[in-house]
Amino acid sequence: MKQTEKPGGAGQRFWDFFASVKLSFVLLLSLALASVLGTLLPQKEHVSVYVQQFGESGARLILGLRLDDMYHAPWFLLLLALLAFNLVVCSLNRLPQTLKLMAKEPAAELKRSRSAQESLTLAGSPTDHLARAEAALKQAVGPVTAGQDGQTRLLFAEKGAWSRLGVYLVHLSVLVIMAGAVVGGIWGYAGFININQGSTIDHLDLDDGRQLPLGFVLRLDKFTAEFHPDGMPKEYRSEVTFLENGQEVEKAVLMVNHPAQRHGIDFYQASYGQSVTKLRANFIKDGQTQTVALAHGQWTDLEGGGKALLIEARPEVNMGGMYKGPVARVGYQPPQGEAMALTAFQAGAKIPMRGGPVSVEILELESTPYSGLQVKYDPGVWLIWLGCGLMVVGFVVAFYFAHRKVWLRLSPAGQGRCKIEIAGSTNKNRLGLTRLLERLSARLKAGAAQGE
Amino acid sequence: MEALSNNLLVVVTFAYLLASVSYLGGWIITKAKALGLLATILTWAAFATHTAAIILRWLASYQIGADHAPFSNLFESLVFFGWTLALIYLIIELRTKLKPIGAFAMPLAFFAMLYALKLDPAIKPLLPALKSNWLIAHVITCFLGYAGFGVSASLSLMYLVTGKGRSPEERRFLVLDELIYQTVVVGFILLTAGIVTGSIWANSAWGTYWSWDPKETWSLITWLVYAALLHSRYMRGWQGARVAVFSLVGFVCVLFTYFGVNLLLSGLHSYAR
C-alpha cells in the first residue's frame, strides 16, 4: 500500500477506507438491494397511489425517502457517487505499484531465485542445451533475457505485462459511463410532440412541463399504421419534413427502431391516434339554425354576428344509458358579452339537460391521424458508448490476458548431465500457467531426445 | 418445417433428460464408464438435433412470412436458453473431462426445454418494437451470459453437495473453484455485452439508453451481484464454499430477471411473457 501520510493519521484512515475492496463490495451490494426496492415499489406515481396502497404513514415514509423516484433520490445518487470515489481512490492507490511491476527490468528478474515447478535432468552440459531452451522459451512466452551465474545459465521471459492495466480500463469505463449520464442529465432534455398529419410544429413540450423552441419546423406529411390480419401491429410510420426559414431542408421517415435526427435532436416514433380537426354542426340561437364548419382552435365568424371554434372533441363517449356517441366542446363568442363554452352532442340525440338560448348539435366530426413523437437531446450519449466499448475491451484484457513470467535455470548436475528447472509466476489463471510449464518441459525433453 | 422443428424439440428435451440421468448414474456408480460415454454421446447428438431444430424454425419463419430469427418470445428464448446451456456445458466437458458436472448442468437444460414444451410454439410475426438488427445480438449475448451463470450455479451446487467435510485444498475442489470463477467471468462479460446491446437498441427504439424499466433494473442488479462476487476474490476468506453460495444467489437473480420480471412486474419487455 502507498503511504501518502503518516500511518494512523485521519487523512490516511480516510484514504484507506476509500481504497478498500470491502467498501466496493458493500457498495455494489447496497446498490443492488436498493434497486430491488425500486422495482418493487411503483415509481413516479401520484401521491394518492401511495396513500391508497401503503396508507397515510407509509406514503409519508416513501415520499420522505424519495422512494417514489428512487433512482434519482439524493441518497441513491450518493451511493453511486461513493462508488465512483471508491473506484478512483482504489485505482490511484494501486496504479503506482502496478506500473512498477510492469516496468521491472528483466535483468533484475533474472537473478530472482524461484522454487521450480518442473524439473528435468538431461545428458549434456548447460551450454549444449542453451540454444534449444532459449528457442523453446521464446516460442512459449516471448523475448528471452539470458544471464550466467558461474556454470549455471539463467533464462527469463515474460509476456502480457500490459494486461495488468485491464482492470484500470474497466474502472475508467465505469467513470466514463457515469460522466455520460451526468452530461446528459445536465445539458440534455427529453420531451414529446403530438402532431397532426399535415400540420407543422416549432416547439416541444418537455417532460417537466416547460416548452422549448426547436429552432426549426417539423411537418408531418403522412402517418400510417399497418396491422397484420390477426390485428397485431405491423408498422407505425411517420413521414416528416424539416423546414428552416420556410424552406424544406430534409425529409425523413420515422418508424419504431428508426429515429430521425436534426441538429442533434432525435425524434422517435412513440404513439399515434386520431385527433378531431373539424366539426360540422347545427348552431342554434334563439330558435334559428345555421349549419357551420368549425376548425380546431380557429375562430369562425357566424352569420348574424359572433364567432365560434372547436375546443376539443371525442368521437365516442359512453355515458351509461344516457348517451353514447360523439361529444364536442365548442367556444362561442357572442357579438356582445363574454365568451362561453358549450357542450355539443349528436344531432337528434335525446339529452335531457339541453336548454339555454344557444346550443350546438354535432352533424359530423372530421378527424386526422396524429403521430406522437418522443424527442430527445442528449449530448452525453457518445460518452456512454465510449464507456461501454472501453468496458468490454477492459474485461477481455483483465480476464483473458495474464502477466506471465517464466524462469529457466540450466545447471550442471555432474557426470556430464544438465539439470533444467522451470519456474513461473502469473497474476491470474494459475492452472493455465501450470499447463504452459508442463508443455515447455515436454518440449525440452522431446527436443533433447531429437538432438541426440 | 415448423412441425418437424417442434417434434425435434420434444425429442431433444427427453434426450437431455436421459443424458442427465446417465451423467448422474455414471457419477454415482463409479465403475460404470459406459454410462458416462453414453451420456456424452447423447448430449452431443441432442445438441446437434437442437441446433437443427432452431435452424429449421428460423427457415420456417421466413417460409410463412413472419421473417424473423427465432428469438422473439418466451418459447423461443427458452429453447435458445436450453441450447446455450448445453453448448457451455459441452465446452467445459471438452476442456476438463469432468463428467460429473453433467449431472448438475444438464438437468438445467432439460428443465428449460420442459418449460418451453408447455408453451404455445406458434411462429408469430414480430411487433414493431422488436424489428431491429439488435434483436439477434442482444438475445444471443444475454442468453449465453445466462447460460454461463447457469453452468456456474450447477458447478456451485456440485461443490457444495460433494464438498461437505472434505478439504477445499483437494485438487478437484481447486479445479471446481476455478471453474466457478471462470464461468462467472464468461457470464459477466456476456451479460455486460447483453446490457450494452440492449441499451443501444433502447436508444434507437425508445429514445433512451436507460429508463430504469424493471427488466433493465434487474439485469443491473444481477450485474452488481456478480461484480461483487468478482471483487470478493480480493477479500480474505472468500473462496470455495462462500463463493459457491454467492454464485447460486447470483443465479437466482438471473432467474428473476428472466422469468420473475415478466411474470410479476410490468414494463417494456412485456412481449416476452
XYZ file of C-alpha atoms in Angstrom:
725
model
C 0.000 0.000 0.000
C 1.134 3.511 -0.701
C 1.929 5.584 2.315
C 0.881 9.115 1.470
C 0.702 10.311 5.027
C 1.757 9.196 8.431
C 0.129 5.898 9.286
C -2.783 6.318 11.642
C -3.455 9.928 10.623
C -7.034 10.918 9.865
C -6.165 11.530 6.213
C -4.586 8.120 5.953
C -7.583 6.447 7.560
C -9.908 8.294 5.167
C -7.747 7.196 2.220
C -7.560 3.593 3.408
C -11.308 3.464 3.943
C -11.982 4.504 0.366
C -9.179 2.358 -1.022
C -10.633 -0.880 0.308
C -12.173 -3.599 -1.832
C -14.505 -4.287 1.077
C -16.122 -0.883 0.537
C -16.595 -1.629 -3.191
C -18.148 -4.942 -2.237
C -20.560 -3.336 0.235
C -21.450 -0.509 -2.173
C -22.138 -2.864 -5.081
C -24.460 -4.982 -2.943
C -26.147 -1.901 -1.423
C -26.869 -0.558 -4.896
C -28.256 -3.967 -5.872
C -30.516 -4.097 -2.797
C -31.744 -0.530 -3.304
C -32.501 -1.284 -6.949
C -34.584 -4.284 -5.893
C -36.633 -1.954 -3.700
C -37.121 0.377 -6.669
C -38.575 -2.418 -8.789
C -40.998 -3.482 -6.049
C -42.386 -0.011 -5.255
C -44.321 1.762 -8.007
C -42.179 4.620 -9.365
C -43.130 8.198 -10.295
C -46.776 7.741 -9.333
C -49.087 10.350 -7.861
C -49.159 10.715 -4.055
C -52.664 9.237 -3.951
C -51.417 5.925 -5.358
C -49.003 5.514 -2.439
C -51.607 6.584 0.114
C -54.056 4.042 -1.284
C -51.504 1.222 -1.330
C -49.474 1.900 1.820
C -51.675 4.132 3.969
C -51.018 7.664 5.174
C -47.874 6.957 7.207
C -46.466 4.511 4.663
C -46.854 7.106 1.934
C -45.194 9.756 4.111
C -42.201 7.451 4.625
C -41.987 6.650 0.902
C -42.158 10.302 -0.129
C -39.786 11.349 2.670
C -37.110 8.929 1.467
C -37.936 9.815 -2.152
C -38.700 6.155 -2.818
C -41.318 7.264 -5.358
C -38.467 8.279 -7.689
C -35.788 6.215 -6.031
C -33.278 6.058 -8.870
C -32.999 9.854 -8.773
C -33.214 10.200 -4.988
C -30.262 12.043 -3.395
C -29.276 9.028 -1.298
C -29.233 6.703 -4.306
C -27.124 9.199 -6.273
C -24.868 9.488 -3.217
C -24.326 5.712 -3.273
C -23.330 5.986 -6.940
C -21.025 8.917 -6.181
C -19.410 6.947 -3.329
C -18.832 4.023 -5.688
C -17.206 6.391 -8.196
C -14.993 7.887 -5.484
C -14.123 4.408 -4.211
C -13.132 3.417 -7.766
C -10.889 6.445 -8.185
C -9.150 6.037 -4.818
C -8.757 2.274 -5.240
C -7.224 2.722 -8.680
C -4.914 5.576 -7.671
C -3.838 3.534 -4.696
C -2.787 0.526 -6.757
C -1.653 2.112 -10.020
C 1.909 3.098 -8.914
C 2.541 -0.434 -7.705
C 1.207 -1.867 -10.979
C 3.341 0.461 -13.091
C 6.384 -0.569 -11.064
C 5.601 -4.252 -11.680
C 5.195 -3.600 -15.403
C 8.401 -1.596 -15.734
C 10.546 -4.062 -13.805
C 13.806 -4.771 -15.658
C 14.134 -8.344 -16.956
C 17.754 -8.245 -15.815
C 16.587 -7.717 -12.246
C 14.093 -10.565 -12.582
C 16.744 -12.922 -13.925
C 18.564 -13.396 -10.633
C 15.459 -13.945 -8.505
C 15.517 -17.465 -7.170
C 12.179 -19.174 -7.565
C 11.209 -22.654 -6.497
C 10.920 -24.837 -9.571
C 7.521 -26.215 -10.611
C 9.008 -28.514 -13.271
C 12.431 -30.052 -13.297
C 14.234 -32.472 -15.630
C 17.732 -33.855 -15.996
C 19.215 -34.407 -19.434
C 22.510 -35.643 -20.772
C 24.972 -32.896 -21.814
C 26.167 -29.624 -20.348
C 24.091 -26.473 -19.804
C 25.777 -24.892 -22.836
C 24.643 -27.822 -25.006
C 21.008 -27.172 -24.162
C 21.126 -23.396 -24.027
C 20.164 -22.598 -27.627
C 17.317 -25.102 -27.651
C 15.960 -23.929 -24.301
C 16.147 -20.318 -25.397
C 14.222 -21.060 -28.598
C 11.553 -23.033 -26.723
C 11.124 -20.299 -24.121
C 10.941 -17.615 -26.797
C 8.260 -19.535 -28.612
C 6.202 -20.284 -25.492
C 6.458 -16.883 -23.840
C 8.402 -14.188 -25.672
C 11.755 -12.384 -25.947
C 14.332 -14.007 -23.691
C 16.823 -12.362 -21.375
C 19.859 -14.534 -20.693
C 22.395 -14.478 -17.888
C 25.018 -16.539 -16.164
C 25.764 -17.432 -12.587
C 29.040 -19.381 -12.591
C 28.377 -22.584 -14.513
C 24.641 -22.050 -14.308
C 22.793 -20.490 -17.221
C 19.715 -18.375 -16.478
C 16.944 -17.561 -18.897
C 13.919 -15.347 -18.291
C 10.932 -14.310 -20.383
C 7.636 -12.606 -19.668
C 4.515 -11.625 -21.563
C 1.286 -9.754 -21.056
C 2.625 -7.150 -18.602
C 0.247 -4.653 -20.225
C -2.722 -6.828 -19.223
C -2.300 -5.535 -15.675
C -3.895 -2.322 -16.977
C -7.148 -4.127 -17.901
C -8.717 -3.606 -14.515
C -7.957 0.135 -14.672
C -9.569 0.264 -18.097
C -12.724 -1.324 -16.641
C -12.764 1.110 -13.714
C -12.203 4.042 -16.077
C -15.068 2.835 -18.272
C -17.484 2.929 -15.312
C -16.458 6.524 -14.640
C -16.859 7.444 -18.337
C -20.384 5.962 -18.354
C -21.263 7.861 -15.177
C -19.850 11.051 -16.743
C -22.031 10.432 -19.814
C -25.109 10.124 -17.610
C -24.217 13.336 -15.759
C -23.620 15.278 -19.008
C -26.960 14.009 -20.372
C -28.704 14.896 -17.116
C -27.374 18.452 -17.015
C -27.351 19.541 -20.668
C -29.798 17.119 -22.234
C -33.575 17.165 -22.306
C -36.471 14.925 -23.260
C -39.918 15.857 -24.443
C -42.900 14.953 -26.513
C -44.595 16.202 -29.655
C -48.124 15.397 -30.792
C -48.510 16.471 -34.374
C -51.446 16.140 -36.761
C -50.988 14.929 -40.285
C -50.466 17.978 -42.460
C -49.576 20.401 -39.703
C -46.306 21.882 -38.507
C -44.763 22.415 -35.105
C -41.795 24.519 -33.966
C -41.544 23.642 -30.276
C -41.785 20.649 -27.987
C -43.288 20.006 -24.572
C -40.572 18.981 -22.143
C -41.209 16.241 -19.618
C -41.008 18.834 -16.822
C -43.878 20.862 -18.336
C -41.853 23.654 -19.985
C -41.962 24.380 -23.700
C -38.821 24.611 -25.772
C -38.425 26.077 -29.268
C -36.858 23.584 -31.679
C -35.083 26.199 -33.792
C -36.629 24.675 -36.898
C -40.032 23.495 -38.049
C -41.260 19.915 -38.267
C -44.119 18.958 -40.567
C -45.929 15.603 -40.508
C -46.658 14.798 -44.142
C -48.259 11.416 -43.611
C -48.878 8.897 -40.853
C -49.723 5.241 -41.486
C -50.346 2.355 -39.125
C -50.306 -1.139 -40.613
C -51.674 -4.254 -38.977
C -51.381 -7.994 -39.534
C -54.627 -9.848 -40.394
C -54.905 -11.018 -36.758
C -54.806 -7.438 -35.503
C -51.209 -7.454 -34.300
C -49.473 -4.188 -35.150
C -47.029 -4.429 -38.040
C -45.603 -0.970 -38.580
C -46.088 2.641 -37.492
C -44.676 5.153 -39.912
C -44.427 8.948 -39.901
C -43.197 10.763 -42.981
C -41.886 14.148 -41.911
C -40.199 17.201 -43.423
C -37.870 19.578 -41.611
C -38.154 23.234 -42.599
C -35.809 26.108 -41.885
C -36.677 29.729 -42.801
C -39.699 28.428 -44.662
C -37.562 26.173 -46.861
C -37.755 22.395 -46.882
C -34.326 21.204 -45.831
C -34.728 17.495 -45.114
C -37.243 14.698 -45.398
C -37.238 11.687 -43.101
C -39.257 8.573 -42.367
C -39.745 7.698 -38.709
C -40.544 4.153 -37.643
C -40.197 2.278 -34.382
C -36.463 1.470 -34.163
C -35.721 4.057 -36.877
C -35.454 7.530 -35.352
C -34.527 10.668 -37.260
C -32.075 13.334 -36.180
C -31.865 17.061 -36.881
C -29.258 19.335 -35.259
C -28.502 16.687 -32.619
C -32.161 16.363 -31.634
C -33.575 12.844 -32.031
C -37.180 12.109 -32.985
C -38.702 8.709 -32.204
C -41.996 7.177 -33.267
C -43.760 6.660 -29.925
C -47.565 6.719 -30.285
C -50.358 7.605 -32.632
C -54.083 8.249 -32.759
C -56.869 10.194 -34.393
C -57.442 13.804 -33.499
C -60.593 15.687 -34.417
C -59.790 18.708 -36.547
C -63.170 19.836 -37.851
C -66.722 19.856 -36.666
C -69.774 20.236 -38.852
C -72.639 21.258 -36.617
C -76.006 22.907 -36.287
C -75.666 26.190 -34.455
C -78.991 27.106 -32.890
C -79.597 30.544 -31.496
C -82.997 31.888 -30.495
C -84.655 29.116 -32.473
C -82.640 29.968 -35.629
C -80.496 27.109 -37.007
C -77.457 27.530 -39.205
C -75.004 24.833 -40.319
C -71.412 25.709 -39.536
C -67.972 24.162 -40.028
C -65.724 24.844 -37.066
C -61.988 24.268 -37.066
C -59.949 23.176 -34.048
C -58.555 26.231 -32.275
C -59.568 28.684 -35.007
C -62.408 31.214 -34.776
C -65.037 31.093 -37.494
C -67.397 34.053 -37.969
C -71.068 33.193 -37.732
C -73.977 34.564 -39.720
C -75.720 37.208 -37.690
C -72.614 38.097 -35.648
C -70.393 36.385 -33.155
C -67.841 33.667 -33.727
C -67.185 30.070 -32.648
C -64.415 27.499 -32.527
C -63.891 23.835 -31.729
C -62.121 23.411 -28.377
C -61.980 19.623 -28.284
C -63.959 16.609 -29.398
C -64.123 12.884 -28.690
C -65.549 10.631 -31.415
C -67.120 8.240 -28.909
C -68.192 8.826 -25.332
C -70.273 6.357 -23.385
C -72.336 7.942 -20.629
C -74.090 4.808 -19.441
C -77.704 4.554 -20.548
C -77.957 8.289 -21.043
C -75.921 8.837 -24.139
C -73.440 7.143 -26.418
C -71.817 8.989 -29.274
C -69.571 11.913 -30.127
C -69.132 14.857 -27.772
C -67.589 18.209 -28.608
C -66.741 21.338 -26.668
C -67.362 24.484 -28.621
C -66.322 28.008 -27.739
C -68.780 30.794 -28.625
C -68.090 34.487 -28.588
C -71.344 36.466 -28.902
C -71.258 39.925 -30.592
C -71.535 41.417 -27.110
C -70.698 39.929 -23.751
C -68.434 37.180 -22.518
C -67.317 34.095 -24.389
C -68.830 30.793 -23.288
C -68.131 27.094 -23.695
C -70.896 24.827 -24.994
C -71.115 21.039 -24.956
C -72.435 19.505 -28.159
C -73.941 16.066 -28.719
C -75.025 14.207 -31.841
C -77.935 15.913 -33.590
C -81.188 14.140 -32.790
C -79.903 12.567 -29.586
C -82.257 12.836 -26.635
C -80.321 14.654 -23.960
C -82.460 15.890 -21.083
C -80.169 18.701 -19.914
C -80.268 20.836 -23.019
C -81.586 24.349 -22.985
C -80.494 27.952 -22.989
C -80.672 30.433 -25.808
C -77.635 28.942 -27.634
C -76.923 25.300 -28.420
C -74.854 23.221 -30.828
C -75.601 19.800 -32.359
C -72.956 17.620 -33.926
C -73.541 16.623 -37.534
C -70.135 15.232 -38.355
C -66.637 15.081 -36.935
C -63.659 15.172 -39.232
C -60.522 13.669 -37.905
C -56.910 13.385 -38.986
C -54.324 10.914 -37.812
C -51.734 12.307 -35.446
C -48.368 10.987 -34.510
C -46.794 11.099 -31.066
C -43.062 11.631 -31.199
C -40.593 11.194 -28.375
C -37.956 13.905 -28.664
C -34.547 13.779 -27.081
C -31.356 15.756 -26.980
C -28.540 14.017 -25.136
C -25.001 15.380 -25.542
C -23.676 12.686 -23.178
C -24.667 9.657 -25.179
C -21.307 9.305 -27.018
C -19.609 9.061 -23.618
C -21.947 6.187 -22.748
C -20.976 4.271 -25.895
C -17.300 5.087 -25.377
C -17.573 3.778 -21.806
C -19.376 0.612 -22.927
C -16.684 -0.077 -25.533
C -13.897 0.503 -23.022
C -15.625 -1.777 -20.532
C -15.924 -4.742 -22.885
C -12.322 -4.331 -24.100
C -11.204 -3.884 -20.487
C -12.944 -7.104 -19.422
C -11.280 -9.124 -22.155
C -7.869 -7.691 -21.220
C -8.466 -8.094 -17.498
C -9.832 -11.627 -17.617
C -8.254 -13.276 -20.658
C -4.710 -11.979 -20.620
C -2.297 -12.600 -17.798
C 1.131 -11.274 -16.902
C 3.180 -14.469 -17.037
C 6.845 -14.830 -16.148
C 8.911 -17.931 -16.756
C 12.407 -18.702 -15.481
C 14.675 -21.461 -16.814
C 17.712 -22.493 -14.822
C 20.227 -24.798 -16.533
C 22.821 -26.087 -14.102
C 25.438 -28.881 -14.304
C 24.252 -31.990 -12.485
C 27.512 -33.953 -12.542
C 28.507 -36.901 -14.724
C 28.069 -34.721 -17.826
C 24.447 -34.103 -17.177
C 22.390 -30.943 -17.006
C 19.503 -30.125 -14.713
C 16.828 -27.825 -16.087
C 14.498 -26.193 -13.583
C 11.401 -24.363 -14.768
C 9.636 -21.807 -12.572
C 6.801 -19.477 -13.378
C 4.567 -16.814 -11.935
C 1.318 -15.257 -13.053
C -1.198 -12.732 -11.758
C -4.168 -14.901 -12.718
C -5.238 -18.313 -14.015
C -2.693 -20.462 -12.214
C -3.963 -23.617 -13.941
C -3.191 -22.028 -17.313
C 0.373 -21.312 -16.216
C 0.816 -24.862 -14.902
C -0.241 -26.200 -18.302
C 2.196 -23.835 -20.044
C 5.094 -25.023 -17.857
C 4.190 -28.663 -18.459
C 4.181 -28.072 -22.224
C 7.533 -26.311 -22.033
C 9.040 -29.180 -20.065
C 7.718 -31.772 -22.519
C 9.153 -29.759 -25.400
C 12.609 -29.563 -23.858
C 12.614 -33.297 -23.221
C 11.481 -34.093 -26.775
C 13.981 -31.599 -28.242
C 16.843 -33.195 -26.320
C 15.808 -36.676 -27.478
C 15.784 -35.499 -31.108
C 19.123 -33.750 -30.790
C 20.938 -36.895 -29.676
C -40.973 -27.468 -41.386
C -42.367 -25.790 -38.275
C -43.996 -29.047 -37.138
C -40.790 -31.003 -37.737
C -38.851 -28.470 -35.679
C -41.361 -28.773 -32.831
C -41.210 -32.583 -32.907
C -37.417 -32.498 -32.852
C -37.546 -30.231 -29.798
C -39.643 -32.839 -27.949
C -37.034 -35.480 -28.784
C -34.230 -33.138 -27.679
C -35.958 -32.488 -24.352
C -36.122 -36.150 -23.451
C -32.613 -36.775 -24.748
C -31.417 -34.124 -22.270
C -33.323 -35.928 -19.517
C -31.719 -39.259 -20.473
C -28.301 -37.608 -20.643
C -28.825 -36.074 -17.183
C -29.765 -39.469 -15.733
C -26.782 -41.125 -17.436
C -24.355 -38.496 -16.117
C -25.828 -38.972 -12.658
C -25.588 -42.770 -12.950
C -22.040 -42.606 -14.280
C -21.048 -40.394 -11.375
C -22.688 -42.444 -8.573
C -21.730 -45.879 -9.926
C -18.022 -45.199 -10.087
C -17.183 -48.251 -12.203
C -19.767 -47.566 -14.912
C -17.596 -45.853 -17.525
C -20.037 -46.845 -20.281
C -22.765 -44.685 -18.734
C -20.556 -41.604 -18.875
C -19.724 -42.325 -22.502
C -23.417 -42.824 -23.277
C -24.224 -39.500 -21.580
C -21.647 -37.643 -23.658
C -22.824 -39.216 -26.911
C -26.461 -38.465 -26.028
C -25.669 -34.846 -25.199
C -23.747 -34.269 -28.422
C -26.485 -35.914 -30.508
C -29.213 -33.939 -28.717
C -27.229 -30.714 -29.118
C -26.835 -31.322 -32.859
C -30.566 -32.063 -33.188
C -31.353 -28.994 -31.104
C -29.225 -26.841 -33.443
C -31.031 -28.311 -36.453
C -34.438 -27.643 -34.862
C -33.571 -23.986 -34.256
C -32.312 -23.557 -37.835
C -35.489 -25.259 -39.155
C -37.641 -22.896 -37.113
C -35.676 -19.945 -38.466
C -36.229 -21.152 -42.042
C -39.900 -21.852 -41.350
C -40.338 -18.307 -40.081
C -39.175 -16.978 -43.465
C -41.269 -19.571 -45.292
C -44.519 -18.429 -43.680
C -43.625 -14.744 -43.982
C -43.020 -13.978 -40.308
C -39.422 -13.233 -41.320
C -37.511 -13.227 -38.080
C -34.854 -15.065 -36.119
C -36.305 -17.454 -33.503
C -35.620 -15.202 -30.500
C -38.851 -13.277 -30.145
C -40.908 -14.693 -27.277
C -40.691 -16.813 -24.132
C -40.980 -20.130 -26.005
C -38.177 -19.256 -28.404
C -35.967 -17.816 -25.677
C -36.362 -20.965 -23.536
C -35.431 -23.169 -26.478
C -32.391 -20.975 -27.085
C -31.528 -20.931 -23.356
C -31.515 -24.751 -23.345
C -29.218 -24.670 -26.363
C -26.747 -22.222 -24.779
C -26.682 -24.285 -21.554
C -25.830 -27.450 -23.499
C -23.201 -25.555 -25.505
C -21.398 -24.106 -22.485
C -21.536 -27.442 -20.660
C -20.091 -29.305 -23.659
C -17.234 -26.801 -23.931
C -16.432 -27.371 -20.249
C -16.590 -31.136 -20.624
C -14.250 -30.960 -23.625
C -11.774 -28.839 -21.692
C -11.879 -30.520 -18.290
C -13.115 -34.091 -18.975
C -15.054 -33.814 -15.699
C -18.265 -35.696 -16.492
C -19.923 -35.424 -13.060
C -20.560 -31.738 -13.885
C -23.079 -33.020 -16.435
C -25.200 -34.468 -13.640
C -25.672 -30.911 -12.354
C -25.656 -28.862 -15.578
C -27.740 -30.958 -17.965
C -30.891 -31.091 -15.789
C -30.991 -27.300 -16.155
C -31.100 -27.641 -19.953
C -33.816 -30.270 -19.562
C -35.977 -28.063 -17.335
C -35.626 -25.073 -19.687
C -36.826 -27.266 -22.569
C -39.599 -28.843 -20.494
C -40.931 -25.380 -19.637
C -40.792 -24.457 -23.333
C -42.823 -27.529 -24.290
C -45.661 -26.295 -22.081
C -45.940 -23.057 -24.109
C -47.544 -22.238 -27.440
C -44.905 -22.853 -30.138
C -46.674 -20.966 -32.941
C -44.438 -18.698 -35.027
C -45.876 -15.173 -34.931
C -44.829 -12.009 -36.761
C -42.680 -9.503 -34.904
C -44.029 -6.485 -33.058
C -42.700 -3.190 -34.466
C -40.594 -2.660 -31.322
C -38.715 -5.920 -31.961
C -37.918 -5.208 -35.609
C -34.289 -4.364 -35.206
C -30.910 -5.749 -36.159
C -30.021 -5.549 -32.470
C -32.519 -8.305 -31.599
C -30.145 -11.118 -32.553
C -27.057 -9.616 -30.903
C -28.997 -8.726 -27.753
C -30.645 -12.115 -27.314
C -27.548 -14.172 -28.131
C -25.304 -12.265 -25.708
C -27.897 -12.235 -22.912
C -28.694 -15.923 -23.114
C -25.093 -17.056 -23.475
C -24.477 -14.959 -20.373
C -27.436 -16.525 -18.548
C -26.133 -19.966 -19.533
C -22.654 -19.113 -18.217
C -24.224 -18.203 -14.883
C -26.439 -21.316 -15.040
C -23.470 -23.638 -15.511
C -21.621 -21.750 -12.777
C -24.558 -22.331 -10.435
C -24.546 -26.058 -11.330
C -20.833 -26.212 -10.515
C -21.511 -24.407 -7.247
C -24.216 -26.898 -6.323
C -21.801 -29.702 -7.133
C -19.125 -28.040 -4.985
C -21.496 -27.734 -2.026
C -23.001 -31.238 -2.379
C -19.710 -33.089 -2.820
C -17.521 -30.827 -0.703
C -19.118 -31.469 2.682
C -16.473 -32.432 5.212
C -13.725 -32.501 2.581
C -10.687 -30.280 2.378
C -11.110 -27.404 -0.056
C -7.405 -27.806 -0.855
C -8.001 -31.056 -2.777
C -7.103 -30.503 -6.421
C -10.603 -31.471 -7.508
C -12.123 -28.651 -5.443
C -9.496 -26.170 -6.530
C -10.417 -27.001 -10.116
C -14.139 -26.621 -9.342
C -13.491 -23.302 -7.591
C -11.553 -22.051 -10.604
C -14.306 -23.259 -12.964
C -16.997 -21.498 -10.943
C -14.981 -18.308 -11.227
C -14.268 -18.738 -14.936
C -17.898 -19.448 -15.857
C -18.978 -16.392 -13.857
C -16.432 -14.347 -15.827
C -17.839 -15.679 -19.121
C -21.370 -14.920 -17.946
C -20.381 -11.489 -16.689
C -18.721 -10.380 -19.923
C -21.657 -11.647 -21.989
C -24.242 -10.108 -19.648
C -22.372 -6.805 -19.972
C -22.435 -7.164 -23.763
C -26.149 -8.008 -23.494
C -26.883 -4.899 -21.436
C -24.825 -2.750 -23.828
C -26.573 -4.086 -26.945
C -29.905 -3.652 -25.138
C -29.021 -0.034 -24.348
C -28.037 0.717 -27.923
C -31.290 -0.834 -29.067
C -33.407 1.006 -26.496
C -31.720 4.221 -27.542
C -32.875 3.759 -31.112
C -36.326 2.386 -30.294
C -37.418 4.436 -27.287
C -35.060 7.364 -27.302
C -33.242 6.498 -24.120
C -30.413 4.110 -23.388
C -31.590 3.545 -19.844
C -35.046 4.060 -18.380
C -35.000 2.016 -15.130
C -37.541 -0.365 -16.629
C -37.857 -3.425 -14.317
C -36.080 -5.722 -16.789
C -33.218 -3.282 -17.187
C -33.009 -2.736 -13.461
C -32.970 -6.463 -12.682
C -30.252 -7.064 -15.240
C -28.290 -4.319 -13.460
C -28.999 -5.971 -10.083
C -27.658 -9.250 -11.476
C -24.640 -7.408 -12.855
C -23.977 -5.735 -9.495
C -24.234 -9.035 -7.592
C -21.749 -10.753 -9.910
C -19.493 -7.674 -9.861
C -19.447 -8.041 -6.064
C -18.651 -11.760 -6.448
C -15.708 -10.981 -8.732
C -14.376 -8.482 -6.185
C -14.857 -10.931 -3.321
C -11.835 -12.834 -4.646
C -9.659 -9.993 -3.409
C -11.006 -10.213 0.144
C -9.683 -12.651 2.681
C -11.724 -15.793 3.320
C -13.876 -15.542 0.194
C -13.001 -18.711 -1.657
C -14.617 -22.091 -2.021
C -17.999 -22.673 -0.399
C -18.761 -18.988 0.175
C -18.254 -18.126 -3.479
C -20.311 -21.185 -4.455
C -23.237 -19.907 -2.361
C -22.746 -16.431 -3.844
C -22.889 -17.845 -7.371
C -26.178 -19.589 -6.514
C -27.619 -16.298 -5.224
C -26.477 -14.639 -8.448
C -28.285 -17.258 -10.488
C -31.487 -16.646 -8.515
C -31.172 -13.012 -9.677
C -30.682 -14.251 -13.258
C -33.829 -16.380 -12.998
C -35.781 -13.453 -11.606
C -34.502 -11.188 -14.384
C -35.550 -13.807 -16.911
C -38.877 -15.058 -15.531
C -39.840 -13.065 -12.439
C -39.817 -9.671 -14.088
C -42.097 -10.839 -16.885
C -44.491 -12.657 -14.602
C -44.591 -10.282 -11.633
C -43.589 -6.805 -12.805
C -44.788 -4.838 -15.803
C -42.609 -2.979 -18.213
C -41.180 -2.636 -21.683
C -40.302 -6.326 -22.061
C -43.906 -7.481 -21.693
C -43.896 -9.205 -25.107
C -41.619 -11.848 -23.565
C -44.477 -13.098 -21.402
